[in-house]
Amino acid sequence: VQLQASGGGLVQAGGSLSLSCRASGRTFSRYAVGWFRQAPGKEREFVAAIGGSGGDTYTGDSVKGRFTVSKDNNKNTVYLQMNSLKPEDTAVYYCAAKWYSWNLSPPYDSWGQGTLVTVSS
């Protein structure tokens, strides 16, 4: 599966952004998709993930209550709704996919290009 992330940009602290991850292929409903981010000088962080049908989700502690992941298998797209953004959310955000086997934890196999999110204070 090939992935393309979009939706990044510049937003003020407290604002919202919605990222999209569009996938190719006809078996998207069998894939889990994860969102990762990497800030300059920091390790990559596993932010959120969603299972094949969308019923199984994971949200990391640093974004819990602010970020929501959702999946539309009809559109081959996964979304990351980011609310109450903070300057520390500034990073390049990546989506990645793997065959779903009821486990959302990394590693993931297929990666999209990143999209930059910048949150100004």
Coordinates of C-alpha atoms in Angstrom, one line a residue, residues 41-96:
G41 CA 16.4 16.8 17.4
K42 CA 14.0 14.3 18.9
E43 CA 13.1 10.7 18.3
R44 CA 10.1 9.7 16.3
E45 CA 7.0 9.4 18.5
F46 CA 4.1 7.1 18.0
V47 CA 1.1 9.4 18.2
A48 CA -2.1 7.5 17.2
A49 CA -3.3 4.5 15.3
I50 CA -6.5 2.8 14.1
G51 CA -7.3 -0.7 13.1
G52 CA -8.7 -2.1 9.9
S53 CA -12.4 -1.5 10.5
G54 CA -11.8 1.6 12.6
G55 CA -13.1 0.1 15.8
D56 CA -9.7 -0.3 17.4
T57 CA -7.8 2.9 18.2
Y58 CA -4.8 4.1 20.1
T59 CA -3.9 7.6 21.2
G60 CA -0.6 8.4 22.9
D61 CA -0.5 10.0 26.3
S62 CA 0.9 13.2 25.0
V63 CA -2.0 13.9 22.7
K64 CA -4.8 12.0 24.5
G65 CA -8.0 14.1 24.7
R66 CA -6.8 16.5 22.0
F67 CA -6.1 14.3 19.0
T68 CA -8.7 11.9 17.4
V69 CA -7.9 9.3 14.7
S70 CA -10.6 8.1 12.3
K71 CA -10.8 6.0 9.2
D72 CA -13.0 6.0 6.1
N73 CA -12.4 2.8 4.2
N74 CA -14.7 3.9 1.4
K75 CA -12.3 6.7 0.7
N76 CA -9.1 4.8 1.6
T77 CA -8.3 7.6 4.0
V78 CA -7.3 8.0 7.7
Y79 CA -7.7 11.3 9.5
L80 CA -6.0 12.8 12.5
Q81 CA -8.0 15.6 14.0
M82 CA -5.7 17.7 16.2
N83 CA -7.3 20.2 18.6
S84 CA -5.9 22.4 21.3
L85 CA -2.6 22.4 19.6
K86 CA 0.5 23.3 21.5
P87 CA 3.9 24.5 20.4
E88 CA 5.4 21.2 21.4
D89 CA 3.1 19.5 18.8
T90 CA 5.3 21.1 16.1
A91 CA 6.8 18.2 14.1
V92 CA 6.8 16.4 10.8
Y93 CA 3.8 14.0 10.9
Y94 CA 4.0 10.7 9.1
C95 CA 1.4 8.1 8.4
A96 CA 2.3 4.4 8.1

